[in-house]
Amino acid sequence: MEKISVIEGVAVPFRRSNVDTDQIIPAVFLKRVTKTGFEDALFHGWRQDPDFILNRPEYAEPRILIAGPDFGTGSSREHAVWALRDFGFRAVISPRFADIFRGNSGKQGLLTGTIAEEQVMELWDRLEAEPGMSARVDLVEKTVTVGELSFEFDIDDYTRWRLLEGLDDIGLTLRDEARITEFEGSRESWRPRTLPVR
Amino acid sequence: MSIATSTEPHSAESEIPDRPRTLAEKVWDAHVVTKGENGQPDLVYIDLHLVHEVTSPQAFDGLRQAGRPVRRPDLTIATEDHNTPTLAIDRPIADLTSRTQIETLRRNAEEFGIRLHPLGDVEQGIVHVVGPQLGLTMPGITVVCGDSHTSTHGAFGAMAFGIGTSEVEHVLATQTLPLKPFKTMAITVEGELRPGVTAKDIILAVIAKIGTGGGQGYVLEYRGSAIRSLSMEGRMTICNMSIEAGARAGMVGPDETTFAYVKGRAHAPEGEDWDAAVEYWKTLATDEGAAFDAEVFIDAAELEPFVTWGTNPGQGVSLSEAVPDPAQYVDPNDQAAAQRALDYMDLEPGTPMKDIRVDAVFMGSCTNSRIEDLRAFASIVKGRRKADHVRVMVVPGSARVRLEAEAEGLDKVFEEFGAEWRFAGCSMCLGMNPDQLAPGERCASTSNRNFEGRQGKGGRTHLVSPLVAAATAIRGTLSSPWDLETAGEEAR
């Protein structure tokens, strides 16, 4: 995974709460067996509306999404993260994220930071006053900055460290493989086995 | 790889705190491989990994690229459910992308040595119906799947949660996940449910109460006399929709109902293993005096049949109420969300819920497609005819549930009622196969999500219990079993 420290670019004031992953990417696009090329699927339902914010020319190359609370609820589909990433997004800021979405983002190098709902509203107002303006998300300082507004965001230390270092989770875990093997030696025999088929 | 086993409980006792613990803490503590320090996550062992065709292909690709094997094929099982057709299952799948995804799973299962129950197999079906049915789901284990409704398995007193594709790859490679401990929330439901009020109504009421974000970061433990009195099917319905309240997992303490359900199933422990397991499972209940991080109370006797009016599962009311007015919400985001939902749902504030006419009824999904759900639906529709304008689809959760239902003659009940009796799968819950609503169509659905377009582009979903689905199919408008003439007798 690529190391991340500062993300700068066009920020989208996304005035919606409870954006579920079915809206981020409808199920019909989950039939693909690849991990890239989902940019056409992002917000597919909403993009049919010509006035939808991502259809506006100022937001043609967005990097940062500023969304309402409960972003990424519902289905566990990691495709939601892939679609945001393929469309160009590198960070999402929201007052609250669904747990699975947040976990998936951390694995795929999409930064998710939380700030207070009032702060999100301030950022929306500022961004709407100057559509297409840039924001800066600094993972080292844990700040999101739009013009004169700057807020500290929350991200858990472990995810932050992994993103800063660009570390691969499986590789990290396999450093403890001996411990896993040791643990397996102590597992009780009643625990379920799928094989052999009974 | 040779794996030793013992009948003794896992022996990291020195790390287990000497204080009253919740069910969730006990299951967690028994699965910690390495304890995270300084803000690092714990490494948690996974006992059972369920795999389906949609969220796994990219994970297997990752293994292949890194040259990694599946560490424990014997703790992994796959089936086909999301894409599978529910008609003409003996013919090649018409949708080429769906077919490719199914074929990809078959190739991956073969290459990595994973047990697969493909379309046509008697154990094929929705992954969350198959696990319990085979006796693989049991108390005190950890279960994951690349599907958010994995929370279903918590009904057994297991720690079960949905994961993304990167985590699927991680579990395939290591049989573990790095995780931060969850907070715990007690949802206590006391009292006796009125006839016609079911597990589905409890969970819809819980979600309406705490909201779609209320459970974020928590494991929900459902407690109280109303939960104790539920069957395993009812408990699974409740745990299934924990994710709709934002909680990754929901649990119910195992008891005699749980043990009786597991005993004798194909993969249930036997002999000495069974005795050791039950002895251990009996220790899992939350200790007296254990502290939860949050608590919610619900009076079961006050609950009525419930229904959603909006586009997230928290937007629900009792069926006897009316469509709410967005102006009643104080929070501007809630207000905007309610208005957006009403626009999408094409509903006016103040309309009685029971005046809402539906075009379709969907009886199925991992929330409500088990044999008991089908029996409940059949108990209402038996000997009746559906409303002429309503299309009714009944989709069993697994091929085995379908066989069971047919052995009881339920298929005849459904057909005489005018419903379509289909083969097993996720079907119209999310419409990845051809089972979809047309734009503008309105559906009373026993599934779990009323999101925009979830059941088909432009489709409108009202989440309901099997009993409400049945009454609605009869009357053609959203209806409770209480609205039927002989309701007292039938709505048991």
mmCIF file with all atom_site columns, C-alpha atoms in Angstrom, chain A residues 14-23 26-36 38 44-46 48 52 67-79 82 95-101 103-108 117-118 120-121 124 155-159 161-162 168-198, chain B residues 3-10 30-34 39-41 43 45 47-48 54-55 57-58 61 68 71-77 83 95 97-98 101 104 113 115 136 138-141 146-148 162-167 169-170 173-176 178 180 212-213 216-218 243-244 246 248 266-270 273 276-277 280-281 311-312 331-333 337 340 430 432 449 451-452 454 457:
data_model
loop_
_atom_site.group_PDB
_atom_site.id
_atom_site.type_symbol
_atom_site.label_atom_id
_atom_site.label_alt_id
_atom_site.label_comp_id
_atom_site.label_asym_id
_atom_site.label_entity_id
_atom_site.label_seq_id
_atom_site.pdbx_PDB_ins_code
_atom_site.Cartn_x
_atom_site.Cartn_y
_atom_site.Cartn_z
_atom_site.occupancy
_atom_site.B_iso_or_equiv
_atom_site.pdbx_formal_charge
_atom_site.auth_seq_id
_atom_site.auth_comp_id
_atom_site.auth_asym_id
_atom_site.auth_atom_id
_atom_site.pdbx_PDB_model_num
ATOM 1   C CA . PHE A 1 14  ? -21.842 16.256  0.324   1.00 0.00 ? 14  PHE A CA 1
ATOM 2   C CA . ARG A 1 15  ? -24.977 17.331  2.190   1.00 0.00 ? 15  ARG A CA 1
ATOM 3   C CA . ARG A 1 16  ? -26.355 13.886  2.908   1.00 0.00 ? 16  ARG A CA 1
ATOM 4   C CA . SER A 1 17  ? -26.544 11.713  6.004   1.00 0.00 ? 17  SER A CA 1
ATOM 5   C CA . ASN A 1 18  ? -26.954 7.946   6.185   1.00 0.00 ? 18  ASN A CA 1
ATOM 6   C CA . VAL A 1 19  ? -25.220 7.354   2.882   1.00 0.00 ? 19  VAL A CA 1
ATOM 7   C CA . ASP A 1 20  ? -25.404 3.562   2.716   1.00 0.00 ? 20  ASP A CA 1
ATOM 8   C CA . THR A 1 21  ? -23.083 1.425   0.639   1.00 0.00 ? 21  THR A CA 1
ATOM 9   C CA . ASP A 1 22  ? -25.976 0.480   -1.667  1.00 0.00 ? 22  ASP A CA 1
ATOM 10  C CA . GLN A 1 23  ? -25.998 4.168   -2.721  1.00 0.00 ? 23  GLN A CA 1
ATOM 11  C CA . PRO A 1 26  ? -25.502 -0.559  -6.201  1.00 0.00 ? 26  PRO A CA 1
ATOM 12  C CA . ALA A 1 27  ? -25.416 -4.358  -5.980  1.00 0.00 ? 27  ALA A CA 1
ATOM 13  C CA . VAL A 1 28  ? -25.620 -4.845  -9.721  1.00 0.00 ? 28  VAL A CA 1
ATOM 14  C CA . PHE A 1 29  ? -21.981 -3.682  -9.970  1.00 0.00 ? 29  PHE A CA 1
ATOM 15  C CA . LEU A 1 30  ? -20.748 -6.227  -7.444  1.00 0.00 ? 30  LEU A CA 1
ATOM 16  C CA . LYS A 1 31  ? -20.706 -9.015  -10.005 1.00 0.00 ? 31  LYS A CA 1
ATOM 17  C CA . ARG A 1 32  ? -17.291 -8.016  -11.271 1.00 0.00 ? 32  ARG A CA 1
ATOM 18  C CA . VAL A 1 33  ? -14.365 -10.146 -10.173 1.00 0.00 ? 33  VAL A CA 1
ATOM 19  C CA . THR A 1 34  ? -11.730 -7.416  -10.466 1.00 0.00 ? 34  THR A CA 1
ATOM 20  C CA . LYS A 1 35  ? -10.646 -4.875  -7.888  1.00 0.00 ? 35  LYS A CA 1
ATOM 21  C CA . THR A 1 36  ? -10.390 -1.766  -10.078 1.00 0.00 ? 36  THR A CA 1
ATOM 22  C CA . PHE A 1 38  ? -15.444 0.831   -10.437 1.00 0.00 ? 38  PHE A CA 1
ATOM 23  C CA . HIS A 1 44  ? -24.775 5.286   -9.866  1.00 0.00 ? 44  HIS A CA 1
ATOM 24  C CA . GLY A 1 45  ? -28.392 5.924   -8.906  1.00 0.00 ? 45  GLY A CA 1
ATOM 25  C CA . TRP A 1 46  ? -27.842 9.517   -7.857  1.00 0.00 ? 46  TRP A CA 1
ATOM 26  C CA . GLN A 1 48  ? -28.631 9.836   -13.125 1.00 0.00 ? 48  GLN A CA 1
ATOM 27  C CA . PHE A 1 52  ? -26.221 15.705  -8.613  1.00 0.00 ? 52  PHE A CA 1
ATOM 28  C CA . ALA A 1 67  ? -20.235 13.966  4.191   1.00 0.00 ? 67  ALA A CA 1
ATOM 29  C CA . GLY A 1 68  ? -23.009 13.967  6.815   1.00 0.00 ? 68  GLY A CA 1
ATOM 30  C CA . PRO A 1 69  ? -23.218 11.493  9.691   1.00 0.00 ? 69  PRO A CA 1
ATOM 31  C CA . ASP A 1 70  ? -23.417 7.696   9.326   1.00 0.00 ? 70  ASP A CA 1
ATOM 32  C CA . PHE A 1 71  ? -21.488 7.425   6.098   1.00 0.00 ? 71  PHE A CA 1
ATOM 33  C CA . GLY A 1 72  ? -21.035 3.911   4.680   1.00 0.00 ? 72  GLY A CA 1
ATOM 34  C CA . THR A 1 73  ? -23.800 2.109   6.555   1.00 0.00 ? 73  THR A CA 1
ATOM 35  C CA . GLY A 1 74  ? -25.304 -1.203  5.464   1.00 0.00 ? 74  GLY A CA 1
ATOM 36  C CA . SER A 1 75  ? -23.633 -3.802  3.322   1.00 0.00 ? 75  SER A CA 1
ATOM 37  C CA . SER A 1 76  ? -20.000 -4.774  3.983   1.00 0.00 ? 76  SER A CA 1
ATOM 38  C CA . ARG A 1 77  ? -19.106 -4.475  0.284   1.00 0.00 ? 77  ARG A CA 1
ATOM 39  C CA . GLU A 1 78  ? -15.525 -3.208  0.006   1.00 0.00 ? 78  GLU A CA 1
ATOM 40  C CA . HIS A 1 79  ? -16.481 -2.276  -3.550  1.00 0.00 ? 79  HIS A CA 1
ATOM 41  C CA . TRP A 1 82  ? -12.854 0.765   -4.429  1.00 0.00 ? 82  TRP A CA 1
ATOM 42  C CA . PRO A 1 95  ? -19.105 13.027  11.883  1.00 0.00 ? 95  PRO A CA 1
ATOM 43  C CA . ARG A 1 96  ? -19.634 9.255   12.024  1.00 0.00 ? 96  ARG A CA 1
ATOM 44  C CA . PHE A 1 97  ? -18.753 6.243   9.891   1.00 0.00 ? 97  PHE A CA 1
ATOM 45  C CA . ALA A 1 98  ? -20.177 2.749   9.817   1.00 0.00 ? 98  ALA A CA 1
ATOM 46  C CA . ASP A 1 99  ? -17.654 0.377   11.373  1.00 0.00 ? 99  ASP A CA 1
ATOM 47  C CA . ILE A 1 100 ? -17.201 -2.010  8.463   1.00 0.00 ? 100 ILE A CA 1
ATOM 48  C CA . PHE A 1 101 ? -16.836 0.772   5.901   1.00 0.00 ? 101 PHE A CA 1
ATOM 49  C CA . GLY A 1 103 ? -12.293 -0.762  8.436   1.00 0.00 ? 103 GLY A CA 1
ATOM 50  C CA . ASN A 1 104 ? -12.416 -1.423  4.703   1.00 0.00 ? 104 ASN A CA 1
ATOM 51  C CA . SER A 1 105 ? -11.183 2.097   3.968   1.00 0.00 ? 105 SER A CA 1
ATOM 52  C CA . GLY A 1 106 ? -8.180  1.653   6.226   1.00 0.00 ? 106 GLY A CA 1
ATOM 53  C CA . LYS A 1 107 ? -7.205  -1.511  4.379   1.00 0.00 ? 107 LYS A CA 1
ATOM 54  C CA . GLN A 1 108 ? -7.349  0.220   0.996   1.00 0.00 ? 108 GLN A CA 1
ATOM 55  C CA . GLU A 1 117 ? -21.325 17.625  12.928  1.00 0.00 ? 117 GLU A CA 1
ATOM 56  C CA . GLU A 1 118 ? -21.199 21.430  13.384  1.00 0.00 ? 118 GLU A CA 1
ATOM 57  C CA . VAL A 1 120 ? -18.931 19.504  8.885   1.00 0.00 ? 120 VAL A CA 1
ATOM 58  C CA . MET A 1 121 ? -21.686 22.075  8.404   1.00 0.00 ? 121 MET A CA 1
ATOM 59  C CA . TRP A 1 124 ? -20.142 22.670  3.743   1.00 0.00 ? 124 TRP A CA 1
ATOM 60  C CA . ILE A 1 155 ? -8.587  8.599   13.354  1.00 0.00 ? 155 ILE A CA 1
ATOM 61  C CA . ASP A 1 156 ? -7.440  5.646   15.413  1.00 0.00 ? 156 ASP A CA 1
ATOM 62  C CA . ASP A 1 157 ? -3.700  5.562   16.002  1.00 0.00 ? 157 ASP A CA 1
ATOM 63  C CA . TYR A 1 158 ? -3.191  2.105   14.568  1.00 0.00 ? 158 TYR A CA 1
ATOM 64  C CA . THR A 1 159 ? -4.875  2.895   11.249  1.00 0.00 ? 159 THR A CA 1
ATOM 65  C CA . TRP A 1 161 ? 0.309   4.469   11.611  1.00 0.00 ? 161 TRP A CA 1
ATOM 66  C CA . ARG A 1 162 ? -0.464  1.856   8.949   1.00 0.00 ? 162 ARG A CA 1
ATOM 67  C CA . ASP A 1 168 ? 0.236   -4.541  4.570   1.00 0.00 ? 168 ASP A CA 1
ATOM 68  C CA . ASP A 1 169 ? -1.924  -6.160  7.241   1.00 0.00 ? 169 ASP A CA 1
ATOM 69  C CA . ILE A 1 170 ? -1.394  -9.771  6.266   1.00 0.00 ? 170 ILE A CA 1
ATOM 70  C CA . GLY A 1 171 ? 2.372   -9.338  6.298   1.00 0.00 ? 171 GLY A CA 1
ATOM 71  C CA . LEU A 1 172 ? 2.146   -7.767  9.769   1.00 0.00 ? 172 LEU A CA 1
ATOM 72  C CA . THR A 1 173 ? 0.042   -10.637 11.086  1.00 0.00 ? 173 THR A CA 1
ATOM 73  C CA . LEU A 1 174 ? 2.227   -13.350 9.637   1.00 0.00 ? 174 LEU A CA 1
ATOM 74  C CA . ARG A 1 175 ? 5.124   -12.061 11.753  1.00 0.00 ? 175 ARG A CA 1
ATOM 75  C CA . ASP A 1 176 ? 3.140   -13.675 14.601  1.00 0.00 ? 176 ASP A CA 1
ATOM 76  C CA . GLU A 1 177 ? 2.576   -16.943 12.790  1.00 0.00 ? 177 GLU A CA 1
ATOM 77  C CA . ALA A 1 178 ? 4.224   -18.997 15.529  1.00 0.00 ? 178 ALA A CA 1
ATOM 78  C CA . ARG A 1 179 ? 1.725   -17.583 18.006  1.00 0.00 ? 179 ARG A CA 1
ATOM 79  C CA . ILE A 1 180 ? -1.158  -18.512 15.721  1.00 0.00 ? 180 ILE A CA 1
ATOM 80  C CA . THR A 1 181 ? 0.121   -22.065 15.463  1.00 0.00 ? 181 THR A CA 1
ATOM 81  C CA . GLU A 1 182 ? 0.526   -22.232 19.219  1.00 0.00 ? 182 GLU A CA 1
ATOM 82  C CA . PHE A 1 183 ? -3.025  -20.970 19.705  1.00 0.00 ? 183 PHE A CA 1
ATOM 83  C CA . GLU A 1 184 ? -4.333  -23.583 17.283  1.00 0.00 ? 184 GLU A CA 1
ATOM 84  C CA . GLY A 1 185 ? -2.722  -26.288 19.400  1.00 0.00 ? 185 GLY A CA 1
ATOM 85  C CA . SER A 1 186 ? -4.911  -25.319 22.338  1.00 0.00 ? 186 SER A CA 1
ATOM 86  C CA . ARG A 1 187 ? -8.250  -25.183 20.517  1.00 0.00 ? 187 ARG A CA 1
ATOM 87  C CA . GLU A 1 188 ? -10.872 -27.569 21.891  1.00 0.00 ? 188 GLU A CA 1
ATOM 88  C CA . SER A 1 189 ? -11.929 -30.511 19.733  1.00 0.00 ? 189 SER A CA 1
ATOM 89  C CA . TRP A 1 190 ? -15.651 -29.609 19.863  1.00 0.00 ? 190 TRP A CA 1
ATOM 90  C CA . ARG A 1 191 ? -15.114 -26.501 17.757  1.00 0.00 ? 191 ARG A CA 1
ATOM 91  C CA . PRO A 1 192 ? -16.625 -26.777 14.272  1.00 0.00 ? 192 PRO A CA 1
ATOM 92  C CA . ARG A 1 193 ? -14.828 -28.294 11.289  1.00 0.00 ? 193 ARG A CA 1
ATOM 93  C CA . THR A 1 194 ? -16.156 -27.957 7.775   1.00 0.00 ? 194 THR A CA 1
ATOM 94  C CA . LEU A 1 195 ? -13.956 -30.847 6.633   1.00 0.00 ? 195 LEU A CA 1
ATOM 95  C CA . PRO A 1 196 ? -14.344 -33.722 6.366   1.00 0.00 ? 196 PRO A CA 1
ATOM 96  C CA . VAL A 1 197 ? -17.915 -33.292 5.136   1.00 0.00 ? 197 VAL A CA 1
ATOM 97  C CA . ARG A 1 198 ? -20.381 -34.928 7.508   1.00 0.00 ? 198 ARG A CA 1
ATOM 98  C CA . ILE B 2 3   ? -3.279  -29.328 14.182  1.00 0.00 ? 3   ILE B CA 1
ATOM 99  C CA . ALA B 2 4   ? -3.414  -30.604 17.730  1.00 0.00 ? 4   ALA B CA 1
ATOM 100 C CA . THR B 2 5   ? -6.637  -30.243 19.671  1.00 0.00 ? 5   THR B CA 1
ATOM 101 C CA . SER B 2 6   ? -7.621  -30.653 23.286  1.00 0.00 ? 6   SER B CA 1
ATOM 102 C CA . THR B 2 7   ? -10.898 -30.846 25.166  1.00 0.00 ? 7   THR B CA 1
ATOM 103 C CA . GLU B 2 8   ? -9.636  -28.343 27.736  1.00 0.00 ? 8   GLU B CA 1
ATOM 104 C CA . PRO B 2 9   ? -10.780 -24.732 27.432  1.00 0.00 ? 9   PRO B CA 1
ATOM 105 C CA . HIS B 2 10  ? -8.261  -22.391 25.885  1.00 0.00 ? 10  HIS B CA 1
ATOM 106 C CA . ALA B 2 30  ? -11.123 -16.931 24.488  1.00 0.00 ? 30  ALA B CA 1
ATOM 107 C CA . HIS B 2 31  ? -9.963  -15.995 20.971  1.00 0.00 ? 31  HIS B CA 1
ATOM 108 C CA . VAL B 2 32  ? -7.128  -13.550 21.604  1.00 0.00 ? 32  VAL B CA 1
ATOM 109 C CA . VAL B 2 33  ? -3.972  -14.887 19.971  1.00 0.00 ? 33  VAL B CA 1
ATOM 110 C CA . THR B 2 34  ? -1.903  -11.846 20.853  1.00 0.00 ? 34  THR B CA 1
ATOM 111 C CA . GLY B 2 39  ? -3.371  1.140   20.949  1.00 0.00 ? 39  GLY B CA 1
ATOM 112 C CA . GLN B 2 40  ? -2.589  -1.837  18.745  1.00 0.00 ? 40  GLN B CA 1
ATOM 113 C CA . PRO B 2 41  ? -5.473  -4.195  17.984  1.00 0.00 ? 41  PRO B CA 1
ATOM 114 C CA . LEU B 2 43  ? -5.129  -10.544 17.024  1.00 0.00 ? 43  LEU B CA 1
ATOM 115 C CA . TYR B 2 45  ? -8.699  -16.207 16.047  1.00 0.00 ? 45  TYR B CA 1
ATOM 116 C CA . ASP B 2 47  ? -13.302 -20.424 14.203  1.00 0.00 ? 47  ASP B CA 1
ATOM 117 C CA . LEU B 2 48  ? -15.525 -20.371 11.146  1.00 0.00 ? 48  LEU B CA 1
ATOM 118 C CA . VAL B 2 54  ? -19.606 -11.786 -4.372  1.00 0.00 ? 54  VAL B CA 1
ATOM 119 C CA . THR B 2 55  ? -16.997 -10.665 -1.848  1.00 0.00 ? 55  THR B CA 1
ATOM 120 C CA . PRO B 2 57  ? -12.933 -13.300 -5.905  1.00 0.00 ? 57  PRO B CA 1
ATOM 121 C CA . GLN B 2 58  ? -10.592 -10.365 -5.233  1.00 0.00 ? 58  GLN B CA 1
ATOM 122 C CA . ASP B 2 61  ? -6.693  -13.160 -6.344  1.00 0.00 ? 61  ASP B CA 1
ATOM 123 C CA . ARG B 2 68  ? -0.220  -17.758 -0.048  1.00 0.00 ? 68  ARG B CA 1
ATOM 124 C CA . ARG B 2 71  ? -4.403  -21.586 6.124   1.00 0.00 ? 71  ARG B CA 1
ATOM 125 C CA . ARG B 2 72  ? -7.415  -23.574 7.335   1.00 0.00 ? 72  ARG B CA 1
ATOM 126 C CA . PRO B 2 73  ? -9.666  -24.958 4.597   1.00 0.00 ? 73  PRO B CA 1
ATOM 127 C CA . ASP B 2 74  ? -11.213 -27.115 7.343   1.00 0.00 ? 74  ASP B CA 1
ATOM 128 C CA . LEU B 2 75  ? -12.605 -23.987 9.013   1.00 0.00 ? 75  LEU B CA 1
ATOM 129 C CA . THR B 2 76  ? -13.885 -22.524 5.770   1.00 0.00 ? 76  THR B CA 1
ATOM 130 C CA . ILE B 2 77  ? -17.028 -23.248 3.766   1.00 0.00 ? 77  ILE B CA 1
ATOM 131 C CA . ASN B 2 83  ? -26.295 -14.130 -7.772  1.00 0.00 ? 83  ASN B CA 1
ATOM 132 C CA . ASP B 2 95  ? -26.581 -13.241 -16.879 1.00 0.00 ? 95  ASP B CA 1
ATOM 133 C CA . THR B 2 97  ? -21.409 -11.531 -15.282 1.00 0.00 ? 97  THR B CA 1
ATOM 134 C CA . SER B 2 98  ? -23.304 -13.482 -12.625 1.00 0.00 ? 98  SER B CA 1
ATOM 135 C CA . GLN B 2 101 ? -18.725 -14.760 -10.640 1.00 0.00 ? 101 GLN B CA 1
ATOM 136 C CA . THR B 2 104 ? -14.878 -17.952 -10.359 1.00 0.00 ? 104 THR B CA 1
ATOM 137 C CA . GLY B 2 113 ? -9.349  -26.904 -1.365  1.00 0.00 ? 113 GLY B CA 1
ATOM 138 C CA . ARG B 2 115 ? -15.766 -27.111 0.565   1.00 0.00 ? 115 ARG B CA 1
ATOM 139 C CA . LEU B 2 136 ? -21.395 -25.364 12.123  1.00 0.00 ? 136 LEU B CA 1
ATOM 140 C CA . MET B 2 138 ? -22.547 -22.916 17.670  1.00 0.00 ? 138 MET B CA 1
ATOM 141 C CA . PRO B 2 139 ? -22.090 -21.001 20.929  1.00 0.00 ? 139 PRO B CA 1
ATOM 142 C CA . GLY B 2 140 ? -18.751 -19.550 21.943  1.00 0.00 ? 140 GLY B CA 1
ATOM 143 C CA . ILE B 2 141 ? -17.162 -19.432 18.506  1.00 0.00 ? 141 ILE B CA 1
ATOM 144 C CA . GLY B 2 146 ? -17.752 -11.056 3.710   1.00 0.00 ? 146 GLY B CA 1
ATOM 145 C CA . ASP B 2 147 ? -21.335 -10.103 4.351   1.00 0.00 ? 147 ASP B CA 1
ATOM 146 C CA . SER B 2 148 ? -22.692 -7.663  6.913   1.00 0.00 ? 148 SER B CA 1
ATOM 147 C CA . GLY B 2 162 ? -19.313 -9.055  8.594   1.00 0.00 ? 162 GLY B CA 1
ATOM 148 C CA . ILE B 2 163 ? -15.978 -8.168  7.009   1.00 0.00 ? 163 ILE B CA 1
ATOM 149 C CA . GLY B 2 164 ? -14.747 -6.567  3.806   1.00 0.00 ? 164 GLY B CA 1
ATOM 150 C CA . THR B 2 165 ? -12.842 -8.307  1.042   1.00 0.00 ? 165 THR B CA 1
ATOM 151 C CA . SER B 2 166 ? -9.409  -7.301  2.385   1.00 0.00 ? 166 SER B CA 1
ATOM 152 C CA . GLU B 2 167 ? -10.352 -8.961  5.662   1.00 0.00 ? 167 GLU B CA 1
ATOM 153 C CA . GLU B 2 169 ? -8.178  -12.362 2.300   1.00 0.00 ? 169 GLU B CA 1
ATOM 154 C CA . HIS B 2 170 ? -6.640  -11.813 5.724   1.00 0.00 ? 170 HIS B CA 1
ATOM 155 C CA . ALA B 2 173 ? -4.325  -16.386 4.800   1.00 0.00 ? 173 ALA B CA 1
ATOM 156 C CA . THR B 2 174 ? -4.023  -16.298 8.593   1.00 0.00 ? 174 THR B CA 1
ATOM 157 C CA . GLN B 2 175 ? -7.338  -17.499 10.171  1.00 0.00 ? 175 GLN B CA 1
ATOM 158 C CA . THR B 2 176 ? -7.129  -14.370 12.326  1.00 0.00 ? 176 THR B CA 1
ATOM 159 C CA . PRO B 2 178 ? -6.486  -7.718  13.960  1.00 0.00 ? 178 PRO B CA 1
ATOM 160 C CA . LYS B 2 180 ? -9.977  -3.514  18.506  1.00 0.00 ? 180 LYS B CA 1
ATOM 161 C CA . THR B 2 212 ? -28.921 3.416   12.200  1.00 0.00 ? 212 THR B CA 1
ATOM 162 C CA . GLY B 2 213 ? -25.804 4.718   13.930  1.00 0.00 ? 213 GLY B CA 1
ATOM 163 C CA . GLN B 2 216 ? -21.714 1.781   15.978  1.00 0.00 ? 216 GLN B CA 1
ATOM 164 C CA . GLY B 2 217 ? -18.711 0.400   17.809  1.00 0.00 ? 217 GLY B CA 1
ATOM 165 C CA . TYR B 2 218 ? -20.856 -1.908  19.934  1.00 0.00 ? 218 TYR B CA 1
ATOM 166 C CA . ILE B 2 243 ? -26.000 -4.243  11.555  1.00 0.00 ? 243 ILE B CA 1
ATOM 167 C CA . GLU B 2 244 ? -28.999 -2.091  10.599  1.00 0.00 ? 244 GLU B CA 1
ATOM 168 C CA . GLY B 2 246 ? -24.868 0.146   13.076  1.00 0.00 ? 246 GLY B CA 1
ATOM 169 C CA . ARG B 2 248 ? -21.258 -5.111  13.717  1.00 0.00 ? 248 ARG B CA 1
ATOM 170 C CA . ALA B 2 266 ? -24.392 -32.782 10.847  1.00 0.00 ? 266 ALA B CA 1
ATOM 171 C CA . HIS B 2 267 ? -21.449 -30.856 12.290  1.00 0.00 ? 267 HIS B CA 1
ATOM 172 C CA . ALA B 2 268 ? -22.574 -30.557 15.894  1.00 0.00 ? 268 ALA B CA 1
ATOM 173 C CA . PRO B 2 269 ? -20.129 -32.009 18.441  1.00 0.00 ? 269 PRO B CA 1
ATOM 174 C CA . GLU B 2 270 ? -20.796 -35.604 19.464  1.00 0.00 ? 270 GLU B CA 1
ATOM 175 C CA . ASP B 2 273 ? -17.092 -33.379 22.714  1.00 0.00 ? 273 ASP B CA 1
ATOM 176 C CA . ALA B 2 276 ? -17.495 -30.714 27.064  1.00 0.00 ? 276 ALA B CA 1
ATOM 177 C CA . ALA B 2 277 ? -19.002 -28.150 24.719  1.00 0.00 ? 277 ALA B CA 1
ATOM 178 C CA . TYR B 2 280 ? -18.403 -24.694 28.472  1.00 0.00 ? 280 TYR B CA 1
ATOM 179 C CA . TRP B 2 281 ? -21.345 -23.049 26.707  1.00 0.00 ? 281 TRP B CA 1
ATOM 180 C CA . THR B 2 311 ? -35.198 4.612   3.055   1.00 0.00 ? 311 THR B CA 1
ATOM 181 C CA . ASN B 2 312 ? -33.197 3.469   6.039   1.00 0.00 ? 312 ASN B CA 1
ATOM 182 C CA . ASP B 2 331 ? -31.841 17.774  13.729  1.00 0.00 ? 331 ASP B CA 1
ATOM 183 C CA . PRO B 2 332 ? -31.503 19.397  10.273  1.00 0.00 ? 332 PRO B CA 1
ATOM 184 C CA . ASN B 2 333 ? -29.775 16.304  8.858   1.00 0.00 ? 333 ASN B CA 1
ATOM 185 C CA . ALA B 2 337 ? -33.095 12.750  5.289   1.00 0.00 ? 337 ALA B CA 1
ATOM 186 C CA . ARG B 2 340 ? -35.576 12.934  0.844   1.00 0.00 ? 340 ARG B CA 1
ATOM 187 C CA . LEU B 2 430 ? -30.887 -7.067  -3.129  1.00 0.00 ? 430 LEU B CA 1
ATOM 188 C CA . MET B 2 432 ? -28.401 -9.229  -7.876  1.00 0.00 ? 432 MET B CA 1
ATOM 189 C CA . ARG B 2 449 ? -32.858 -3.044  3.976   1.00 0.00 ? 449 ARG B CA 1
ATOM 190 C CA . PHE B 2 451 ? -32.394 1.552   0.920   1.00 0.00 ? 451 PHE B CA 1
ATOM 191 C CA . GLU B 2 452 ? -33.098 3.412   -2.315  1.00 0.00 ? 452 GLU B CA 1
ATOM 192 C CA . ARG B 2 454 ? -32.045 -1.950  -3.017  1.00 0.00 ? 454 ARG B CA 1
ATOM 193 C CA . LYS B 2 457 ? -33.711 0.553   -9.421  1.00 0.00 ? 457 LYS B CA 1
#
